[in-house]
mmCIF file of C-alpha atoms in Angstrom:
data_model
loop_
_atom_site.group_PDB
_atom_site.id
_atom_site.type_symbol
_atom_site.label_atom_id
_atom_site.label_comp_id
_atom_site.label_asym_id
_atom_site.label_seq_id
_atom_site.Cartn_x
_atom_site.Cartn_y
_atom_site.Cartn_z
ATOM 1 C CA UNK M 659 0.000 0.000 0.000
ATOM 2 C CA UNK M 660 1.425 3.355 -0.989
ATOM 3 C CA UNK M 661 1.158 6.177 1.574
ATOM 4 C CA UNK M 662 -0.312 9.510 0.613
ATOM 5 C CA UNK M 663 0.844 12.416 2.717
ATOM 6 C CA UNK M 664 -0.607 15.917 2.941
ATOM 7 C CA UNK M 665 1.842 18.732 2.218
ATOM 8 C CA UNK M 666 3.131 20.906 5.035
ATOM 9 C CA UNK M 667 1.639 24.409 4.978
ATOM 10 C CA UNK M 668 4.871 25.892 6.308
ATOM 11 C CA UNK M 669 7.837 23.668 5.443
ATOM 12 C CA UNK M 670 11.063 24.448 7.216
ATOM 13 C CA UNK M 671 13.791 26.428 5.497
ATOM 14 C CA UNK M 672 15.981 23.555 4.364
ATOM 15 C CA UNK M 673 13.053 22.151 2.375
ATOM 16 C CA UNK M 674 12.147 25.502 0.814
ATOM 17 C CA UNK M 675 15.410 25.228 -1.070
ATOM 18 C CA UNK M 676 14.359 21.830 -2.321
ATOM 19 C CA UNK M 677 11.022 23.090 -3.608
ATOM 20 C CA UNK M 678 12.738 25.887 -5.543
ATOM 21 C CA UNK M 679 15.157 23.527 -7.269
ATOM 22 C CA UNK M 680 12.548 20.848 -7.946
ATOM 23 C CA UNK M 681 14.490 18.135 -6.134
ATOM 24 C CA UNK M 682 15.080 17.183 -2.506
ATOM 25 C CA UNK M 683 18.232 18.436 -0.794
ATOM 26 C CA UNK M 684 21.319 16.313 -1.089
ATOM 27 C CA UNK M 685 22.283 14.556 2.095
ATOM 28 C CA UNK M 686 25.539 12.814 2.875
ATOM 29 C CA UNK M 687 26.963 9.892 0.891
ATOM 30 C CA UNK M 688 24.381 10.300 -1.868
ATOM 31 C CA UNK M 689 21.277 10.127 0.333
ATOM 32 C CA UNK M 690 18.465 12.629 -0.180
ATOM 33 C CA UNK M 691 15.803 13.733 2.300
ATOM 34 C CA UNK M 692 12.540 15.592 1.813
ATOM 35 C CA UNK M 693 9.544 16.419 3.972
ATOM 36 C CA UNK M 694 6.313 14.642 3.025
ATOM 37 C CA UNK M 695 3.990 16.398 5.443
ATOM 38 C CA UNK M 696 2.436 16.071 8.870
ATOM 39 C CA UNK M 697 0.164 13.440 10.418
ATOM 40 C CA UNK M 698 -2.842 14.236 12.572
ATOM 41 C CA UNK M 699 -3.452 12.507 15.921
ATOM 42 C CA UNK M 700 -6.950 11.337 16.861
ATOM 43 C CA UNK M 701 -7.865 10.414 20.411
ATOM 44 C CA UNK M 702 -5.927 10.904 23.627
ATOM 45 C CA UNK M 703 -2.240 10.097 23.967
ATOM 46 C CA UNK M 704 -1.246 9.496 27.575
ATOM 47 C CA UNK M 705 1.515 12.034 28.372
ATOM 48 C CA UNK M 706 1.348 13.391 24.831
ATOM 49 C CA UNK M 707 4.308 15.756 25.314
ATOM 50 C CA UNK M 708 6.650 12.909 26.257
ATOM 51 C CA UNK M 709 6.336 10.452 23.350
ATOM 52 C CA UNK M 710 9.478 8.354 23.146
ATOM 53 C CA UNK M 711 8.947 5.135 21.173
ATOM 54 C CA UNK M 712 6.925 3.577 18.357
ATOM 55 C CA UNK M 713 6.937 0.408 16.215
ATOM 56 C CA UNK M 714 4.435 -1.295 13.876
ATOM 57 C CA UNK M 715 3.262 -4.913 13.659
ATOM 58 C CA UNK M 716 1.566 -4.194 10.295
ATOM 59 C CA UNK M 717 1.006 -1.272 7.899
ATOM 60 C CA UNK M 718 -2.143 -0.362 9.866
ATOM 61 C CA UNK M 719 -1.251 -1.151 13.507
ATOM 62 C CA UNK M 720 1.493 0.130 15.802
ATOM 63 C CA UNK M 721 2.411 0.561 19.470
ATOM 64 C CA UNK M 722 3.251 3.935 21.041
ATOM 65 C CA UNK M 723 4.932 4.752 24.339
ATOM 66 C CA UNK M 724 5.742 7.841 26.430
ATOM 67 C CA UNK M 725 8.596 8.067 28.898
ATOM 68 C CA UNK M 726 6.619 9.356 31.904
ATOM 69 C CA UNK M 727 4.231 6.391 32.087
ATOM 70 C CA UNK M 728 3.871 2.702 32.923
ATOM 71 C CA UNK M 729 1.585 1.983 29.956
ATOM 72 C CA UNK M 730 1.730 1.757 26.150
ATOM 73 C CA UNK M 731 -1.031 2.366 23.603
ATOM 74 C CA UNK M 732 -2.031 0.511 20.460
ATOM 75 C CA UNK M 733 -2.567 2.824 17.507
ATOM 76 C CA UNK M 734 -4.309 2.537 14.139
ATOM 77 C CA UNK M 735 -2.255 3.954 11.258
ATOM 78 C CA UNK M 736 -4.089 5.476 8.292
ATOM 79 C CA UNK M 737 -1.489 6.101 5.600
ATOM 80 C CA UNK M 738 -3.929 7.464 3.033
ATOM 81 C CA UNK M 739 -5.411 9.869 5.563
ATOM 82 C CA UNK M 740 -2.073 10.636 7.247
ATOM 83 C CA UNK M 741 -3.509 9.969 10.709
ATOM 84 C CA UNK M 742 -2.774 8.090 13.930
ATOM 85 C CA UNK M 743 -5.788 6.976 15.995
ATOM 86 C CA UNK M 744 -5.322 5.935 19.612
ATOM 87 C CA UNK M 745 -6.877 2.595 20.565
ATOM 88 C CA UNK M 746 -6.169 0.212 23.460
ATOM 89 C CA UNK M 747 -4.191 1.057 26.592
ATOM 90 C CA UNK M 748 -1.878 -1.718 27.811
ATOM 91 C CA UNK M 749 -0.508 -1.736 31.367
ATOM 92 C CA UNK M 750 3.116 -2.888 31.600
ATOM 93 C CA UNK M 751 3.179 -2.465 35.370
ATOM 94 C CA UNK M 752 0.224 -2.259 37.801
ATOM 95 C CA UNK M 753 -1.246 1.021 38.975
ATOM 96 C CA UNK M 754 0.867 2.649 41.654
ATOM 97 C CA UNK M 755 4.156 1.440 40.187
ATOM 98 C CA UNK M 756 7.066 3.718 39.352
ATOM 99 C CA UNK M 757 7.253 5.159 35.850
ATOM 100 C CA UNK M 758 9.203 2.953 33.442
ATOM 101 C CA UNK M 759 10.884 5.745 31.497
ATOM 102 C CA UNK M 760 9.945 4.016 28.247
ATOM 103 C CA UNK M 761 12.560 4.878 25.630
ATOM 104 C CA UNK M 762 12.408 2.272 22.876
ATOM 105 C CA UNK M 763 9.885 -0.024 21.183
ATOM 106 C CA UNK M 764 10.711 -2.793 18.701
ATOM 107 C CA UNK M 765 8.573 -5.382 16.936
ATOM 108 C CA UNK M 766 8.961 -9.043 15.985
ATOM 109 C CA UNK M 767 6.450 -9.819 13.269
ATOM 110 C CA UNK M 768 7.627 -13.454 13.220
ATOM 111 C CA UNK M 769 6.691 -13.849 16.905
ATOM 112 C CA UNK M 770 3.738 -11.424 16.911
ATOM 113 C CA UNK M 771 5.041 -9.310 19.761
ATOM 114 C CA UNK M 772 6.517 -5.968 20.694
ATOM 115 C CA UNK M 773 9.493 -5.317 22.947
ATOM 116 C CA UNK M 774 9.508 -2.218 25.141
ATOM 117 C CA UNK M 775 12.573 -1.031 27.045
ATOM 118 C CA UNK M 776 13.084 1.343 29.913
ATOM 119 C CA UNK M 777 16.116 3.621 29.855
ATOM 120 C CA UNK M 778 18.074 1.623 32.485
ATOM 121 C CA UNK M 779 19.293 5.024 33.683
ATOM 122 C CA UNK M 780 18.997 6.681 37.065
ATOM 123 C CA UNK M 781 16.120 9.102 37.613
ATOM 124 C CA UNK M 782 16.778 12.520 36.126
ATOM 125 C CA UNK M 783 15.423 14.458 39.095
ATOM 126 C CA UNK M 784 17.042 12.536 41.964
ATOM 127 C CA UNK M 785 19.871 10.688 40.238
ATOM 128 C CA UNK M 786 18.768 7.467 41.960
ATOM 129 C CA UNK M 787 18.312 3.873 40.763
ATOM 130 C CA UNK M 788 14.681 2.860 40.169
ATOM 131 C CA UNK M 789 13.935 -0.775 39.307
ATOM 132 C CA UNK M 790 11.122 0.015 36.848
ATOM 133 C CA UNK M 791 13.554 1.884 34.585
ATOM 134 C CA UNK M 792 15.683 -1.248 34.192
ATOM 135 C CA UNK M 793 12.904 -3.396 32.747
ATOM 136 C CA UNK M 794 12.362 -4.748 29.222
ATOM 137 C CA UNK M 795 8.866 -5.998 28.384
ATOM 138 C CA UNK M 796 7.563 -8.524 25.860
ATOM 139 C CA UNK M 797 4.041 -7.603 24.709
ATOM 140 C CA UNK M 798 2.250 -10.326 22.663
ATOM 141 C CA UNK M 799 -0.341 -9.064 20.201
ATOM 142 C CA UNK M 800 -2.721 -10.335 17.557
ATOM 143 C CA UNK M 801 -0.886 -9.745 14.283
ATOM 144 C CA UNK M 802 -4.117 -8.934 12.420
ATOM 145 C CA UNK M 803 -5.619 -6.462 14.885
ATOM 146 C CA UNK M 804 -2.515 -5.283 16.750
ATOM 147 C CA UNK M 805 -4.326 -5.709 20.072
ATOM 148 C CA UNK M 806 -2.940 -7.365 23.204
ATOM 149 C CA UNK M 807 -3.114 -11.166 23.120
ATOM 150 C CA UNK M 808 -1.599 -12.901 26.105
ATOM 151 C CA UNK M 809 0.464 -12.029 29.162
ATOM 152 C CA UNK M 810 3.076 -9.277 29.273
ATOM 153 C CA UNK M 811 6.429 -10.604 30.553
ATOM 154 C CA UNK M 812 9.599 -8.784 31.554
ATOM 155 C CA UNK M 813 13.370 -9.108 31.920
ATOM 156 C CA UNK M 814 16.273 -6.722 32.530
ATOM 157 C CA UNK M 815 19.628 -5.794 31.011
ATOM 158 C CA UNK M 816 20.963 -4.869 34.418
ATOM 159 C CA UNK M 817 22.763 -8.205 35.120
ATOM 160 C CA UNK M 818 24.704 -7.700 31.877
ATOM 161 C CA UNK M 819 25.384 -4.011 32.470
ATOM 162 C CA UNK M 820 26.689 -4.602 35.996
ATOM 163 C CA UNK M 821 29.577 -6.745 34.737
ATOM 164 C CA UNK M 822 30.335 -5.426 31.249
ATOM 165 C CA UNK M 823 33.876 -4.043 31.225
ATOM 166 C CA UNK M 824 33.022 -1.026 29.065
ATOM 167 C CA UNK M 825 29.573 -0.039 30.297
ATOM 168 C CA UNK M 826 29.571 -0.956 33.997
ATOM 169 C CA UNK M 827 31.557 2.153 35.102
ATOM 170 C CA UNK M 828 28.717 4.326 33.731
ATOM 171 C CA UNK M 829 25.807 2.381 35.210
ATOM 172 C CA UNK M 830 23.925 4.417 37.839
ATOM 173 C CA UNK M 831 25.749 7.617 36.939
ATOM 174 C CA UNK M 832 23.725 10.714 36.077
ATOM 175 C CA UNK M 833 23.426 11.518 32.372
ATOM 176 C CA UNK M 834 25.390 14.752 32.798
ATOM 177 C CA UNK M 835 28.390 12.581 33.794
ATOM 178 C CA UNK M 836 28.163 10.246 30.793
ATOM 179 C CA UNK M 837 25.700 8.043 32.640
ATOM 180 C CA UNK M 838 24.346 4.961 30.897
ATOM 181 C CA UNK M 839 21.049 5.560 29.122
ATOM 182 C CA UNK M 840 19.188 3.435 26.541
ATOM 183 C CA UNK M 841 17.016 5.310 24.046
ATOM 184 C CA UNK M 842 16.754 2.961 21.050
ATOM 185 C CA UNK M 843 15.547 -0.601 20.504
ATOM 186 C CA UNK M 844 15.269 -2.652 17.322
ATOM 187 C CA UNK M 845 14.668 -6.312 16.441
ATOM 188 C CA UNK M 846 16.212 -8.068 13.463
ATOM 189 C CA UNK M 847 16.434 -11.783 12.714
ATOM 190 C CA UNK M 848 15.316 -12.797 16.196
ATOM 191 C CA UNK M 849 17.868 -10.578 17.902
ATOM 192 C CA UNK M 850 17.396 -7.436 19.975
ATOM 193 C CA UNK M 851 19.574 -4.368 19.460
ATOM 194 C CA UNK M 852 19.628 -1.843 22.324
ATOM 195 C CA UNK M 853 20.889 1.599 21.289
ATOM 196 C CA UNK M 854 22.620 3.692 23.958
ATOM 197 C CA UNK M 855 22.359 7.448 24.104
ATOM 198 C CA UNK M 856 25.130 7.464 26.683
ATOM 199 C CA UNK M 857 27.902 7.046 27.292
ATOM 200 C CA UNK M 858 29.760 8.297 24.244
ATOM 201 C CA UNK M 859 33.385 7.203 24.583
ATOM 202 C CA UNK M 860 36.058 8.558 22.226
ATOM 203 C CA UNK M 861 33.430 9.313 19.587
ATOM 204 C CA UNK M 862 31.669 5.970 19.863
ATOM 205 C CA UNK M 863 28.087 5.261 20.814
ATOM 206 C CA UNK M 864 27.133 1.665 21.649
ATOM 207 C CA UNK M 865 24.626 -0.979 20.561
ATOM 208 C CA UNK M 866 24.136 -4.135 22.627
ATOM 209 C CA UNK M 867 22.961 -7.198 20.686
ATOM 210 C CA UNK M 868 21.395 -10.291 22.264
ATOM 211 C CA UNK M 869 19.082 -13.139 21.241
ATOM 212 C CA UNK M 870 15.494 -12.094 21.926
ATOM 213 C CA UNK M 871 14.135 -15.406 23.188
ATOM 214 C CA UNK M 872 17.273 -16.147 25.185
ATOM 215 C CA UNK M 873 17.051 -12.762 26.829
ATOM 216 C CA UNK M 874 13.657 -13.592 28.317
ATOM 217 C CA UNK M 875 14.570 -17.155 29.336
ATOM 218 C CA UNK M 876 18.045 -16.655 30.830
ATOM 219 C CA UNK M 877 19.064 -14.412 33.721
ATOM 220 C CA UNK M 878 22.263 -13.399 31.937
ATOM 221 C CA UNK M 879 22.174 -14.318 28.231
ATOM 222 C CA UNK M 880 25.077 -14.112 25.800
ATOM 223 C CA UNK M 881 25.486 -10.723 24.144
ATOM 224 C CA UNK M 882 27.774 -8.633 21.932
ATOM 225 C CA UNK M 883 28.576 -4.960 22.422
ATOM 226 C CA UNK M 884 29.131 -2.967 19.231
ATOM 227 C CA UNK M 885 30.846 0.398 18.845
ATOM 228 C CA UNK M 886 29.090 2.814 16.487
ATOM 229 C CA UNK M 887 31.287 5.743 15.451
ATOM 230 C CA UNK M 888 28.798 8.639 15.415
ATOM 231 C CA UNK M 889 31.366 11.233 16.514
ATOM 232 C CA UNK M 890 32.176 12.847 19.840
ATOM 233 C CA UNK M 891 29.158 13.889 21.858
ATOM 234 C CA UNK M 892 26.619 12.090 19.663
ATOM 235 C CA UNK M 893 24.340 9.431 21.115
ATOM 236 C CA UNK M 894 21.634 7.129 19.778
ATOM 237 C CA UNK M 895 18.193 8.675 20.326
ATOM 238 C CA UNK M 896 16.322 6.053 18.264
ATOM 239 C CA UNK M 897 17.200 2.808 16.472
ATOM 240 C CA UNK M 898 14.899 1.436 13.769
ATOM 241 C CA UNK M 899 15.162 -1.647 11.532
ATOM 242 C CA UNK M 900 15.225 -1.354 7.734
ATOM 243 C CA UNK M 901 15.607 -3.991 5.018
ATOM 244 C CA UNK M 902 19.355 -3.534 4.735
ATOM 245 C CA UNK M 903 20.267 -2.404 8.231
ATOM 246 C CA UNK M 904 19.203 0.244 10.722
ATOM 247 C CA UNK M 905 18.245 3.901 10.802
ATOM 248 C CA UNK M 906 19.698 5.822 13.728
ATOM 249 C CA UNK M 907 18.346 9.119 14.997
ATOM 250 C CA UNK M 908 21.251 10.786 16.794
ATOM 251 C CA UNK M 909 21.556 13.799 19.089
ATOM 252 C CA UNK M 910 23.333 14.896 22.251
ATOM 253 C CA UNK M 911 24.653 11.902 24.165
ATOM 254 C CA UNK M 912 24.468 13.801 27.464
ATOM 255 C CA UNK M 913 21.557 15.530 29.151
ATOM 256 C CA UNK M 914 21.434 19.296 29.412
ATOM 257 C CA UNK M 915 22.602 20.908 32.661
ATOM 258 C CA UNK M 916 19.981 21.767 35.278
ATOM 259 C CA UNK M 917 19.777 23.269 38.765
ATOM 260 C CA UNK M 918 20.690 19.990 40.460
ATOM 261 C CA UNK M 919 23.443 19.062 37.990
ATOM 262 C CA UNK M 920 24.813 22.354 36.557
ATOM 263 C CA UNK M 921 27.658 20.776 34.565
ATOM 264 C CA UNK M 922 27.292 18.290 31.730
ATOM 265 C CA UNK M 923 30.085 16.443 29.925
ATOM 266 C CA UNK M 924 29.709 16.253 26.125
ATOM 267 C CA UNK M 925 26.532 18.352 25.997
ATOM 268 C CA UNK M 926 26.462 20.966 23.232
ATOM 269 C CA UNK M 927 23.409 23.279 23.114
ATOM 270 C CA UNK M 928 24.054 23.885 19.400
ATOM 271 C CA UNK M 929 24.055 20.185 18.519
ATOM 272 C CA UNK M 930 20.859 19.215 16.755
ATOM 273 C CA UNK M 931 19.691 15.878 15.382
ATOM 274 C CA UNK M 932 20.760 13.751 12.433
ATOM 275 C CA UNK M 933 19.842 10.545 10.642
ATOM 276 C CA UNK M 934 22.481 7.864 10.188
ATOM 277 C CA UNK M 935 22.292 4.611 8.248
ATOM 278 C CA UNK M 936 24.079 1.627 9.775
ATOM 279 C CA UNK M 937 24.244 -1.713 7.993
ATOM 280 C CA UNK M 938 24.983 -3.397 11.302
ATOM 281 C CA UNK M 939 27.819 -4.960 13.292
ATOM 282 C CA UNK M 940 31.267 -4.475 11.799
ATOM 283 C CA UNK M 941 30.327 -1.501 9.642
ATOM 284 C CA UNK M 942 30.708 2.255 10.017
ATOM 285 C CA UNK M 943 27.529 4.353 10.189
ATOM 286 C CA UNK M 944 26.813 6.723 7.304
ATOM 287 C CA UNK M 945 25.512 10.181 8.121
ATOM 288 C CA UNK M 946 22.431 10.788 5.964
ATOM 289 C CA UNK M 947 21.360 14.331 6.827
ATOM 290 C CA UNK M 948 20.795 16.812 9.617
ATOM 291 C CA UNK M 949 17.195 17.043 10.836
ATOM 292 C CA UNK M 950 15.435 20.414 10.918
ATOM 293 C CA UNK M 951 13.706 19.805 14.252
ATOM 294 C CA UNK M 952 12.317 23.185 15.334
ATOM 295 C CA UNK M 953 10.375 22.123 18.416
ATOM 296 C CA UNK M 954 11.001 19.404 20.978
ATOM 297 C CA UNK M 955 13.441 16.512 20.774
ATOM 298 C CA UNK M 956 13.590 13.875 18.028
ATOM 299 C CA UNK M 957 12.542 10.687 19.834
ATOM 300 C CA UNK M 958 10.368 8.112 18.018
ATOM 301 C CA UNK M 959 10.828 6.898 14.432
ATOM 302 C CA UNK M 960 8.499 4.627 12.462
ATOM 303 C CA UNK M 961 9.227 3.147 9.027
ATOM 304 C CA UNK M 962 6.016 3.607 7.035
ATOM 305 C CA UNK M 963 7.144 2.079 3.767
ATOM 306 C CA UNK M 964 10.391 0.917 2.167
ATOM 307 C CA UNK M 965 11.406 -0.247 -1.300
ATOM 308 C CA UNK M 966 14.704 -0.560 -3.141
ATOM 309 C CA UNK M 967 14.915 3.196 -3.763
ATOM 310 C CA UNK M 968 13.277 4.964 -0.801
ATOM 311 C CA UNK M 969 12.345 4.742 2.881
ATOM 312 C CA UNK M 970 9.316 6.682 4.143
ATOM 313 C CA UNK M 971 9.503 7.380 7.875
ATOM 314 C CA UNK M 972 7.448 9.163 10.523
ATOM 315 C CA UNK M 973 9.365 11.197 13.109
ATOM 316 C CA UNK M 974 7.681 12.040 16.433
ATOM 317 C CA UNK M 975 9.121 14.509 18.937
ATOM 318 C CA UNK M 976 9.197 14.773 22.707
ATOM 319 C CA UNK M 977 7.932 18.234 23.687
ATOM 320 C CA UNK M 978 5.110 19.444 21.424
ATOM 321 C CA UNK M 979 1.555 18.310 22.158
ATOM 322 C CA UNK M 980 0.845 15.136 20.172
ATOM 323 C CA UNK M 981 4.490 14.811 19.180
ATOM 324 C CA UNK M 982 4.164 16.829 15.942
ATOM 325 C CA UNK M 983 4.448 13.659 13.774
ATOM 326 C CA UNK M 984 6.125 14.530 10.490
ATOM 327 C CA UNK M 985 6.831 12.249 7.538
ATOM 328 C CA UNK M 986 10.081 12.249 5.571
ATOM 329 C CA UNK M 987 11.201 10.412 2.473
ATOM 330 C CA UNK M 988 14.781 9.176 2.423
ATOM 331 C CA UNK M 989 16.046 8.398 -1.066
ATOM 332 C CA UNK M 990 18.837 5.857 -1.047
ATOM 333 C CA UNK M 991 22.110 6.392 -2.926
ATOM 334 C CA UNK M 992 22.152 5.164 -6.495
ATOM 335 C CA UNK M 993 24.125 1.932 -6.678
ATOM 336 C CA UNK M 994 26.922 2.068 -9.197
#
């Protein structure tokens, strides 16, 4: 099914150039990027200014999460009408529990389930460990309807993170001190890929890979930690599966200073957001283009459609009401 997007009434400046030349702006390494318009949101999003993760089980059904909650929501996707309609609310933890700090959602279409991860970071306000943040949930759904079907189960990366030689020194540190923080999650070939916003070490962000089923059946499953050379100060803000690899949304690896933590290592207020393409372990990421995010923080990314030439994605931001969902078309480099 081919998506049909409404045009933006006020496209941002970088895309005005594209409309004048008749072609999208050139990105890096031969990629091109163009805005394809905004989506409308129908119904109520819980904590709609804090949207942080999204993934789709089918072209018409997806799961949405916000980082200040303990629930996720199933969503109907209308590509032709460029709309997201809120549906079922799914509790990951019972009422009265701590917030999970949901930061990433992935999908396994082969196993008809979603995976939802907490940040595994300390709380931003108190800088303290909270167990709910270190949880990863498996949410079984009906592949046809996208609705919950079965019991939600959970596991944690914490046993791995406590002993990993590279990451353990940053576990339970605040984000302003290069503290460990997961913000991306993808599934590919039965394996889970956790993308870390922090720490960034010597220009490298990190992705932790483990077998999905083994992760939920073993207390400390086998895993591989991958370095992803995004550049100094850049962290993974979203990780999304494509046919040939992964799309990475990148931004500041560290949190901004605040009254409680007035200094922040690696944080640059002028650093924006960028798309990278990563074919996976053993390869270097390719910077596609800078993102003209004018409000909020680039957080959730959904692949709407992909073919050999293009990838249509929906970017949702943390900050504006409803997430200001905006569609982009990424045109792949021409193979020589």
